[in-house]
């Protein structure tokens, strides 16, 4: 068991579904919440136990989402969360991540969607312990096995990570606000923004509100990924599939007919095992649609969704898949490698990622 866990840690991995504020470190959350408590913005005692807990219930997760929204009104805090999140993903041997976040307007704090994103990018630039390649022009890294698997910062060998950003449209937003997010994504293309996500509480909002912005994104050549079928809503799932998204996330409540469409169109699915369990989208992990998709060789990628919120990591998601569905070490590394095909970055990055995973295969399978 320990050996399998270690293997899951060592594999160079690709993370395509992680929300920035859901990736906050527990220690940072604790520290920042305490300060907010001292300032009288929140009642610290009301959240302290939830922050300290690892197996959080669904209502407790929503309680923390509210806290994240308060924290994300400060530029310095946003930069810090972004910096630490990437450091943590790199420590897990994630070599490519598409980190998604909802650009936020907050007039009273002098925050615009653009200044929020500038804070995220400032956080990426501030990382020193890891070599971060986040500009669209960065398409080659040091692919040596030492650079992938070591973090000897004293000897100047640092881990490498490619970072790309997805801008999320929150389901609470208006059509105009969603359009603003797509325009911002187009403006920030050179700073690593590669696509658009639709997320937020799945029982909030109407599909037709977001459709104009998502169609506009597609017309402008921005790939889109949609939180799809998180709750039963057949009409919405069908409308989502009608616009041919480049990827979908979760896909917990799809009927056979919609699965046929997903499978025949080979739409990659971002699988978030722990998240689906915690948010009670299924009764038990062994009943997850991962098993059926894996058997069908359908394109998919293992992701964390919100590693801070759900107390998980990419390595842990690989371990969970291996231990639940009986995947071998070789199958796990193939799963990581297959994900390269579904990233929204350039062919140059895909080539570099292939080299990285090939090198790791040679080293690890010796
Ligand atoms: P942010 O976009 O960086 O602020 O990340 C947190 C946000 O991501 C939340 O407020 C939600 O809108 C979204 N989010 C995180 N996890 C989920 C999920 O499981 N389903 C839908 N939306 C989610
Ligand atoms: Zn998500």
mmCIF file of N, CA and C in Angstrom, residues 11-127:
data_model
loop_
_atom_site.group_PDB
_atom_site.id
_atom_site.type_symbol
_atom_site.label_atom_id
_atom_site.label_comp_id
_atom_site.label_asym_id
_atom_site.label_seq_id
_atom_site.Cartn_x
_atom_site.Cartn_y
_atom_site.Cartn_z
ATOM 1 N N UNK A 11 4.837 9.690 -10.017
ATOM 2 C CA UNK A 11 4.429 9.875 -11.419
ATOM 3 C C UNK A 11 4.291 11.370 -11.738
ATOM 4 N N UNK A 12 4.869 11.842 -12.846
ATOM 5 C CA UNK A 12 4.581 13.233 -13.246
ATOM 6 C C UNK A 12 3.117 13.316 -13.674
ATOM 7 N N UNK A 13 2.379 14.244 -13.091
ATOM 8 C CA UNK A 13 0.922 14.242 -13.299
ATOM 9 C C UNK A 13 0.421 15.547 -13.939
ATOM 10 N N UNK A 14 -0.760 15.432 -14.501
ATOM 11 C CA UNK A 14 -1.389 16.569 -15.181
ATOM 12 C C UNK A 14 -2.718 16.864 -14.498
ATOM 13 N N UNK A 15 -2.868 18.096 -14.044
ATOM 14 C CA UNK A 15 -4.100 18.470 -13.309
ATOM 15 C C UNK A 15 -4.895 19.439 -14.185
ATOM 16 N N UNK A 16 -6.094 19.048 -14.551
ATOM 17 C CA UNK A 16 -6.879 19.903 -15.457
ATOM 18 C C UNK A 16 -8.151 20.458 -14.812
ATOM 19 N N UNK A 17 -8.428 20.067 -13.582
ATOM 20 C CA UNK A 17 -9.644 20.589 -12.935
ATOM 21 C C UNK A 17 -9.348 20.888 -11.465
ATOM 22 N N UNK A 18 -8.843 22.109 -11.233
ATOM 23 C CA UNK A 18 -8.616 22.556 -9.853
ATOM 24 C C UNK A 18 -8.997 24.030 -9.765
ATOM 25 N N UNK A 19 -9.805 24.364 -8.759
ATOM 26 C CA UNK A 19 -10.229 25.757 -8.553
ATOM 27 C C UNK A 19 -9.239 26.427 -7.609
ATOM 28 N N UNK A 20 -8.795 27.629 -7.974
ATOM 29 C CA UNK A 20 -7.786 28.325 -7.172
ATOM 30 C C UNK A 20 -8.172 28.412 -5.692
ATOM 31 N N UNK A 21 -9.335 28.989 -5.418
ATOM 32 C CA UNK A 21 -9.649 29.203 -4.003
ATOM 33 C C UNK A 21 -10.006 27.920 -3.260
ATOM 34 N N UNK A 22 -10.322 26.879 -3.999
ATOM 35 C CA UNK A 22 -10.548 25.577 -3.367
ATOM 36 C C UNK A 22 -9.229 24.846 -3.112
ATOM 37 N N UNK A 23 -8.116 25.486 -3.539
ATOM 38 C CA UNK A 23 -6.797 24.861 -3.369
ATOM 39 C C UNK A 23 -6.014 25.514 -2.235
ATOM 40 N N UNK A 24 -6.665 26.368 -1.460
ATOM 41 C CA UNK A 24 -5.968 27.081 -0.375
ATOM 42 C C UNK A 24 -5.446 26.092 0.677
ATOM 43 N N UNK A 25 -4.239 26.387 1.163
ATOM 44 C CA UNK A 25 -3.660 25.552 2.238
ATOM 45 C C UNK A 25 -4.450 25.726 3.530
ATOM 46 N N UNK A 26 -4.617 24.632 4.277
ATOM 47 C CA UNK A 26 -5.316 24.718 5.564
ATOM 48 C C UNK A 26 -4.641 25.723 6.497
ATOM 49 N N UNK A 27 -3.280 25.693 6.526
ATOM 50 C CA UNK A 27 -2.566 26.569 7.463
ATOM 51 C C UNK A 27 -2.794 28.045 7.098
ATOM 52 N N UNK A 28 -2.846 28.327 5.793
ATOM 53 C CA UNK A 28 -3.084 29.708 5.340
ATOM 54 C C UNK A 28 -4.520 30.124 5.657
ATOM 55 N N UNK A 29 -5.432 29.195 5.425
ATOM 56 C CA UNK A 29 -6.840 29.475 5.701
ATOM 57 C C UNK A 29 -7.016 29.808 7.181
ATOM 58 N N UNK A 30 -6.361 29.008 8.018
ATOM 59 C CA UNK A 30 -6.444 29.209 9.465
ATOM 60 C C UNK A 30 -5.909 30.597 9.842
ATOM 61 N N UNK A 31 -4.723 30.897 9.317
ATOM 62 C CA UNK A 31 -4.061 32.169 9.647
ATOM 63 C C UNK A 31 -4.908 33.367 9.194
ATOM 64 N N UNK A 32 -5.381 33.303 7.937
ATOM 65 C CA UNK A 32 -6.135 34.438 7.397
ATOM 66 C C UNK A 32 -7.500 34.586 8.070
ATOM 67 N N UNK A 33 -8.118 33.453 8.409
ATOM 68 C CA UNK A 33 -9.432 33.505 9.065
ATOM 69 C C UNK A 33 -9.287 34.116 10.463
ATOM 70 N N UNK A 34 -8.158 33.808 11.109
ATOM 71 C CA UNK A 34 -7.925 34.343 12.451
ATOM 72 C C UNK A 34 -7.835 35.878 12.395
ATOM 73 N N UNK A 35 -7.120 36.374 11.398
ATOM 74 C CA UNK A 35 -6.981 37.829 11.229
ATOM 75 C C UNK A 35 -8.350 38.460 10.966
ATOM 76 N N UNK A 36 -9.141 37.805 10.103
ATOM 77 C CA UNK A 36 -10.487 38.333 9.821
ATOM 78 C C UNK A 36 -11.334 38.348 11.091
ATOM 79 N N UNK A 37 -11.127 37.322 11.928
ATOM 80 C CA UNK A 37 -11.844 37.250 13.207
ATOM 81 C C UNK A 37 -11.443 38.415 14.100
ATOM 82 N N UNK A 38 -10.142 38.696 14.173
ATOM 83 C CA UNK A 38 -9.647 39.793 15.022
ATOM 84 C C UNK A 38 -10.178 41.143 14.538
ATOM 85 N N UNK A 39 -10.355 41.249 13.219
ATOM 86 C CA UNK A 39 -10.885 42.513 12.660
ATOM 87 C C UNK A 39 -12.403 42.604 12.779
ATOM 88 N N UNK A 40 -13.015 41.528 13.243
ATOM 89 C CA UNK A 40 -14.472 41.519 13.415
ATOM 90 C C UNK A 40 -15.243 41.268 12.120
ATOM 91 N N UNK A 41 -14.531 40.830 11.051
ATOM 92 C CA UNK A 41 -15.216 40.575 9.773
ATOM 93 C C UNK A 41 -15.997 39.258 9.840
ATOM 94 N N UNK A 42 -15.422 38.264 10.545
ATOM 95 C CA UNK A 42 -16.099 36.982 10.726
ATOM 96 C C UNK A 42 -15.998 36.571 12.199
ATOM 97 N N UNK A 43 -16.782 35.569 12.571
ATOM 98 C CA UNK A 43 -16.647 35.012 13.925
ATOM 99 C C UNK A 43 -15.721 33.793 13.788
ATOM 100 N N UNK A 44 -14.469 33.960 14.205
ATOM 101 C CA UNK A 44 -13.473 32.909 13.984
ATOM 102 C C UNK A 44 -13.894 31.589 14.631
ATOM 103 N N UNK A 45 -14.457 31.666 15.835
ATOM 104 C CA UNK A 45 -14.844 30.436 16.549
ATOM 105 C C UNK A 45 -15.844 29.609 15.733
ATOM 106 N N UNK A 46 -16.623 30.287 14.880
ATOM 107 C CA UNK A 46 -17.648 29.568 14.106
ATOM 108 C C UNK A 46 -17.040 28.748 12.965
ATOM 109 N N UNK A 47 -15.817 29.091 12.541
ATOM 110 C CA UNK A 47 -15.205 28.346 11.427
ATOM 111 C C UNK A 47 -13.966 27.548 11.838
ATOM 112 N N UNK A 48 -13.450 27.828 13.041
ATOM 113 C CA UNK A 48 -12.193 27.221 13.479
ATOM 114 C C UNK A 48 -12.212 25.683 13.371
ATOM 115 N N UNK A 49 -13.260 25.074 13.904
ATOM 116 C CA UNK A 49 -13.333 23.606 13.896
ATOM 117 C C UNK A 49 -13.395 23.058 12.472
ATOM 118 N N UNK A 50 -14.132 23.757 11.609
ATOM 119 C CA UNK A 50 -14.279 23.297 10.217
ATOM 120 C C UNK A 50 -12.934 23.376 9.497
ATOM 121 N N UNK A 51 -12.161 24.426 9.788
ATOM 122 C CA UNK A 51 -10.847 24.573 9.139
ATOM 123 C C UNK A 51 -9.902 23.453 9.588
ATOM 124 N N UNK A 52 -10.001 23.094 10.862
ATOM 125 C CA UNK A 52 -9.085 22.093 11.416
ATOM 126 C C UNK A 52 -9.430 20.660 10.999
ATOM 127 N N UNK A 53 -10.622 20.478 10.440
ATOM 128 C CA UNK A 53 -11.143 19.150 10.138
ATOM 129 C C UNK A 53 -10.674 18.654 8.776
ATOM 130 N N UNK A 54 -10.489 17.340 8.587
ATOM 131 C CA UNK A 54 -10.156 16.891 7.223
ATOM 132 C C UNK A 54 -11.386 16.318 6.498
ATOM 133 N N UNK A 55 -12.239 15.531 7.168
ATOM 134 C CA UNK A 55 -13.403 14.972 6.468
ATOM 135 C C UNK A 55 -14.613 15.883 6.577
ATOM 136 N N UNK A 56 -14.601 16.983 5.792
ATOM 137 C CA UNK A 56 -15.674 17.981 5.946
ATOM 138 C C UNK A 56 -16.976 17.537 5.288
ATOM 139 N N UNK A 57 -18.082 17.834 5.945
ATOM 140 C CA UNK A 57 -19.393 17.495 5.374
ATOM 141 C C UNK A 57 -19.736 18.515 4.286
ATOM 142 N N UNK A 58 -20.798 18.231 3.531
ATOM 143 C CA UNK A 58 -21.196 19.142 2.463
ATOM 144 C C UNK A 58 -21.532 20.543 2.990
ATOM 145 N N UNK A 59 -22.373 20.667 4.048
ATOM 146 C CA UNK A 59 -22.652 22.028 4.551
ATOM 147 C C UNK A 59 -21.378 22.732 5.017
ATOM 148 N N UNK A 60 -20.437 21.958 5.579
ATOM 149 C CA UNK A 60 -19.184 22.586 6.038
ATOM 150 C C UNK A 60 -18.360 23.091 4.855
ATOM 151 N N UNK A 61 -18.410 22.357 3.738
ATOM 152 C CA UNK A 61 -17.709 22.803 2.526
ATOM 153 C C UNK A 61 -18.302 24.123 2.044
ATOM 154 N N UNK A 62 -19.634 24.227 2.059
ATOM 155 C CA UNK A 62 -20.268 25.471 1.614
ATOM 156 C C UNK A 62 -19.923 26.619 2.553
ATOM 157 N N UNK A 63 -19.785 26.290 3.846
ATOM 158 C CA UNK A 63 -19.388 27.309 4.831
ATOM 159 C C UNK A 63 -17.998 27.867 4.470
ATOM 160 N N UNK A 64 -17.107 26.971 4.041
ATOM 161 C CA UNK A 64 -15.763 27.422 3.681
ATOM 162 C C UNK A 64 -15.768 28.197 2.366
ATOM 163 N N UNK A 65 -16.633 27.820 1.416
ATOM 164 C CA UNK A 65 -16.721 28.590 0.165
ATOM 165 C C UNK A 65 -17.069 30.051 0.463
ATOM 166 N N UNK A 66 -17.980 30.250 1.432
ATOM 167 C CA UNK A 66 -18.339 31.622 1.799
ATOM 168 C C UNK A 66 -17.115 32.355 2.343
ATOM 169 N N UNK A 67 -16.330 31.644 3.140
ATOM 170 C CA UNK A 67 -15.126 32.252 3.696
ATOM 171 C C UNK A 67 -14.119 32.575 2.581
ATOM 172 N N UNK A 68 -13.977 31.677 1.607
ATOM 173 C CA UNK A 68 -13.053 31.922 0.474
ATOM 174 C C UNK A 68 -13.423 33.222 -0.236
ATOM 175 N N UNK A 69 -14.729 33.444 -0.386
ATOM 176 C CA UNK A 69 -15.169 34.638 -1.114
ATOM 177 C C UNK A 69 -14.785 35.908 -0.365
ATOM 178 N N UNK A 70 -14.802 35.850 0.969
ATOM 179 C CA UNK A 70 -14.384 37.028 1.754
ATOM 180 C C UNK A 70 -12.873 37.226 1.596
ATOM 181 N N UNK A 71 -12.117 36.118 1.651
ATOM 182 C CA UNK A 71 -10.657 36.207 1.538
ATOM 183 C C UNK A 71 -10.228 36.741 0.172
ATOM 184 N N UNK A 72 -10.972 36.344 -0.858
ATOM 185 C CA UNK A 72 -10.564 36.683 -2.224
ATOM 186 C C UNK A 72 -10.870 38.131 -2.592
ATOM 187 N N UNK A 73 -11.235 38.951 -1.604
ATOM 188 C CA UNK A 73 -11.462 40.365 -1.918
ATOM 189 C C UNK A 73 -10.184 41.179 -1.732
ATOM 190 N N UNK A 74 -9.106 40.550 -1.336
ATOM 191 C CA UNK A 74 -7.853 41.255 -1.089
ATOM 192 C C UNK A 74 -6.786 40.769 -2.082
ATOM 193 N N UNK A 75 -6.191 41.725 -2.821
ATOM 194 C CA UNK A 75 -5.239 41.343 -3.869
ATOM 195 C C UNK A 75 -4.052 40.538 -3.341
ATOM 196 N N UNK A 76 -3.494 40.997 -2.216
ATOM 197 C CA UNK A 76 -2.316 40.307 -1.668
ATOM 198 C C UNK A 76 -2.656 38.853 -1.298
ATOM 199 N N UNK A 77 -3.845 38.686 -0.748
ATOM 200 C CA UNK A 77 -4.274 37.339 -0.355
ATOM 201 C C UNK A 77 -4.446 36.455 -1.584
ATOM 202 N N UNK A 78 -5.028 37.015 -2.644
ATOM 203 C CA UNK A 78 -5.225 36.246 -3.876
ATOM 204 C C UNK A 78 -3.861 35.801 -4.421
ATOM 205 N N UNK A 79 -2.901 36.731 -4.426
ATOM 206 C CA UNK A 79 -1.553 36.399 -4.934
ATOM 207 C C UNK A 79 -0.931 35.293 -4.082
ATOM 208 N N UNK A 80 -1.095 35.395 -2.778
ATOM 209 C CA UNK A 80 -0.514 34.386 -1.877
ATOM 210 C C UNK A 80 -1.138 33.006 -2.111
ATOM 211 N N UNK A 81 -2.463 32.983 -2.242
ATOM 212 C CA UNK A 81 -3.138 31.688 -2.447
ATOM 213 C C UNK A 81 -2.659 31.050 -3.758
ATOM 214 N N UNK A 82 -2.511 31.884 -4.799
ATOM 215 C CA UNK A 82 -2.054 31.354 -6.101
ATOM 216 C C UNK A 82 -0.629 30.810 -5.981
ATOM 217 N N UNK A 83 0.228 31.566 -5.322
ATOM 218 C CA UNK A 83 1.631 31.151 -5.173
ATOM 219 C C UNK A 83 1.716 29.814 -4.427
ATOM 220 N N UNK A 84 1.034 29.752 -3.309
ATOM 221 C CA UNK A 84 1.126 28.532 -2.492
ATOM 222 C C UNK A 84 0.478 27.330 -3.191
ATOM 223 N N UNK A 85 -0.608 27.598 -3.909
ATOM 224 C CA UNK A 85 -1.288 26.484 -4.591
ATOM 225 C C UNK A 85 -0.341 25.847 -5.610
ATOM 226 N N UNK A 86 0.342 26.674 -6.385
ATOM 227 C CA UNK A 86 1.251 26.120 -7.408
ATOM 228 C C UNK A 86 2.435 25.410 -6.734
ATOM 229 N N UNK A 87 2.950 25.988 -5.662
ATOM 230 C CA UNK A 87 4.037 25.302 -4.928
ATOM 231 C C UNK A 87 3.572 23.921 -4.471
ATOM 232 N N UNK A 88 2.342 23.859 -3.984
ATOM 233 C CA UNK A 88 1.822 22.580 -3.478
ATOM 234 C C UNK A 88 1.598 21.571 -4.607
ATOM 235 N N UNK A 89 1.076 22.039 -5.744
ATOM 236 C CA UNK A 89 0.875 21.110 -6.865
ATOM 237 C C UNK A 89 2.235 20.597 -7.355
ATOM 238 N N UNK A 90 3.227 21.489 -7.429
ATOM 239 C CA UNK A 90 4.558 21.053 -7.893
ATOM 240 C C UNK A 90 5.152 20.028 -6.927
ATOM 241 N N UNK A 91 4.904 20.224 -5.636
ATOM 242 C CA UNK A 91 5.422 19.276 -4.637
ATOM 243 C C UNK A 91 4.820 17.877 -4.840
ATOM 244 N N UNK A 92 3.666 17.827 -5.469
ATOM 245 C CA UNK A 92 2.990 16.555 -5.770
ATOM 246 C C UNK A 92 3.456 15.955 -7.096
ATOM 247 N N UNK A 93 4.457 16.578 -7.709
ATOM 248 C CA UNK A 93 4.929 16.176 -9.042
ATOM 249 C C UNK A 93 3.874 16.390 -10.128
ATOM 250 N N UNK A 94 3.092 17.436 -9.953
ATOM 251 C CA UNK A 94 2.227 17.881 -11.056
ATOM 252 C C UNK A 94 3.136 18.695 -11.984
ATOM 253 N N UNK A 95 3.197 18.311 -13.260
ATOM 254 C CA UNK A 95 4.110 18.995 -14.190
ATOM 255 C C UNK A 95 3.369 19.951 -15.119
ATOM 256 N N UNK A 96 2.042 19.827 -15.146
ATOM 257 C CA UNK A 96 1.220 20.746 -15.931
ATOM 258 C C UNK A 96 -0.096 20.918 -15.203
ATOM 259 N N UNK A 97 -0.505 22.164 -15.020
ATOM 260 C CA UNK A 97 -1.807 22.397 -14.387
ATOM 261 C C UNK A 97 -2.576 23.469 -15.141
ATOM 262 N N UNK A 98 -3.856 23.247 -15.324
ATOM 263 C CA UNK A 98 -4.758 24.308 -15.748
ATOM 264 C C UNK A 98 -5.540 24.683 -14.498
ATOM 265 N N UNK A 99 -5.140 25.807 -13.904
ATOM 266 C CA UNK A 99 -5.765 26.279 -12.675
ATOM 267 C C UNK A 99 -6.904 27.217 -13.067
ATOM 268 N N UNK A 100 -8.086 26.938 -12.534
ATOM 269 C CA UNK A 100 -9.224 27.782 -12.926
ATOM 270 C C UNK A 100 -9.633 28.684 -11.772
ATOM 271 N N UNK A 101 -10.078 29.871 -12.109
ATOM 272 C CA UNK A 101 -10.571 30.763 -11.058
ATOM 273 C C UNK A 101 -11.598 31.728 -11.627
ATOM 274 N N UNK A 102 -12.488 32.194 -10.759
ATOM 275 C CA UNK A 102 -13.549 33.125 -11.154
ATOM 276 C C UNK A 102 -13.059 34.547 -10.925
ATOM 277 N N UNK A 103 -12.800 35.318 -11.980
ATOM 278 C CA UNK A 103 -12.392 36.721 -11.764
ATOM 279 C C UNK A 103 -13.483 37.469 -11.015
ATOM 280 N N UNK A 104 -13.055 38.260 -10.010
ATOM 281 C CA UNK A 104 -14.038 38.888 -9.111
ATOM 282 C C UNK A 104 -13.964 40.409 -9.137
ATOM 283 N N UNK A 105 -15.130 41.022 -9.173
ATOM 284 C CA UNK A 105 -15.266 42.481 -9.058
ATOM 285 C C UNK A 105 -15.612 42.806 -7.626
ATOM 286 N N UNK A 106 -14.941 43.771 -7.026
ATOM 287 C CA UNK A 106 -15.358 44.189 -5.688
ATOM 288 C C UNK A 106 -15.021 45.667 -5.539
ATOM 289 N N UNK A 107 -15.991 46.500 -5.934
ATOM 290 C CA UNK A 107 -15.740 47.945 -6.017
ATOM 291 C C UNK A 107 -15.216 48.535 -4.715
ATOM 292 N N UNK A 108 -15.808 48.116 -3.577
ATOM 293 C CA UNK A 108 -15.421 48.730 -2.298
ATOM 294 C C UNK A 108 -13.961 48.440 -1.951
ATOM 295 N N UNK A 109 -13.394 47.387 -2.527
ATOM 296 C CA UNK A 109 -11.991 47.044 -2.250
ATOM 297 C C UNK A 109 -11.088 47.453 -3.419
ATOM 298 N N UNK A 110 -11.645 48.149 -4.395
ATOM 299 C CA UNK A 110 -10.855 48.565 -5.557
ATOM 300 C C UNK A 110 -10.446 47.383 -6.414
ATOM 301 N N UNK A 111 -11.259 46.341 -6.413
ATOM 302 C CA UNK A 111 -10.900 45.151 -7.198
ATOM 303 C C UNK A 111 -11.788 45.042 -8.439
ATOM 304 N N UNK A 112 -11.136 44.876 -9.581
ATOM 305 C CA UNK A 112 -11.875 44.588 -10.813
ATOM 306 C C UNK A 112 -11.510 43.162 -11.223
ATOM 307 N N UNK A 113 -12.255 42.617 -12.194
ATOM 308 C CA UNK A 113 -11.913 41.269 -12.647
ATOM 309 C C UNK A 113 -10.470 41.243 -13.157
ATOM 310 N N UNK A 114 -10.074 42.326 -13.792
ATOM 311 C CA UNK A 114 -8.722 42.367 -14.334
ATOM 312 C C UNK A 114 -7.683 42.437 -13.207
ATOM 313 N N UNK A 115 -7.938 43.294 -12.193
ATOM 314 C CA UNK A 115 -6.931 43.421 -11.122
ATOM 315 C C UNK A 115 -6.869 42.120 -10.308
ATOM 316 N N UNK A 116 -8.001 41.425 -10.209
ATOM 317 C CA UNK A 116 -7.995 40.110 -9.538
ATOM 318 C C UNK A 116 -7.053 39.160 -10.286
ATOM 319 N N UNK A 117 -7.172 39.120 -11.615
ATOM 320 C CA UNK A 117 -6.324 38.216 -12.399
ATOM 321 C C UNK A 117 -4.859 38.656 -12.348
ATOM 322 N N UNK A 118 -4.646 39.986 -12.300
ATOM 323 C CA UNK A 118 -3.255 40.457 -12.180
ATOM 324 C C UNK A 118 -2.647 39.988 -10.857
ATOM 325 N N UNK A 119 -3.484 39.923 -9.821
ATOM 326 C CA UNK A 119 -2.994 39.425 -8.521
ATOM 327 C C UNK A 119 -2.627 37.940 -8.627
ATOM 328 N N UNK A 120 -3.461 37.177 -9.353
ATOM 329 C CA UNK A 120 -3.146 35.746 -9.538
ATOM 330 C C UNK A 120 -1.793 35.619 -10.248
ATOM 331 N N UNK A 121 -1.605 36.408 -11.298
ATOM 332 C CA UNK A 121 -0.361 36.313 -12.084
ATOM 333 C C UNK A 121 0.840 36.796 -11.249
ATOM 334 N N UNK A 122 0.598 37.809 -10.417
ATOM 335 C CA UNK A 122 1.661 38.281 -9.510
ATOM 336 C C UNK A 122 2.102 37.132 -8.595
ATOM 337 N N UNK A 123 1.121 36.370 -8.131
ATOM 338 C CA UNK A 123 1.420 35.213 -7.276
ATOM 339 C C UNK A 123 2.288 34.195 -8.013
ATOM 340 N N UNK A 124 1.996 33.970 -9.293
ATOM 341 C CA UNK A 124 2.790 32.999 -10.073
ATOM 342 C C UNK A 124 4.225 33.508 -10.245
ATOM 343 N N UNK A 125 4.340 34.815 -10.492
ATOM 344 C CA UNK A 125 5.679 35.392 -10.691
ATOM 345 C C UNK A 125 6.509 35.343 -9.413
ATOM 346 N N UNK A 126 5.836 35.319 -8.251
ATOM 347 C CA UNK A 126 6.559 35.378 -6.974
ATOM 348 C C UNK A 126 7.151 34.025 -6.556
ATOM 349 N N UNK A 127 6.839 32.973 -7.304
ATOM 350 C CA UNK A 127 7.309 31.637 -6.889
ATOM 351 C C UNK A 127 8.799 31.490 -7.171
#
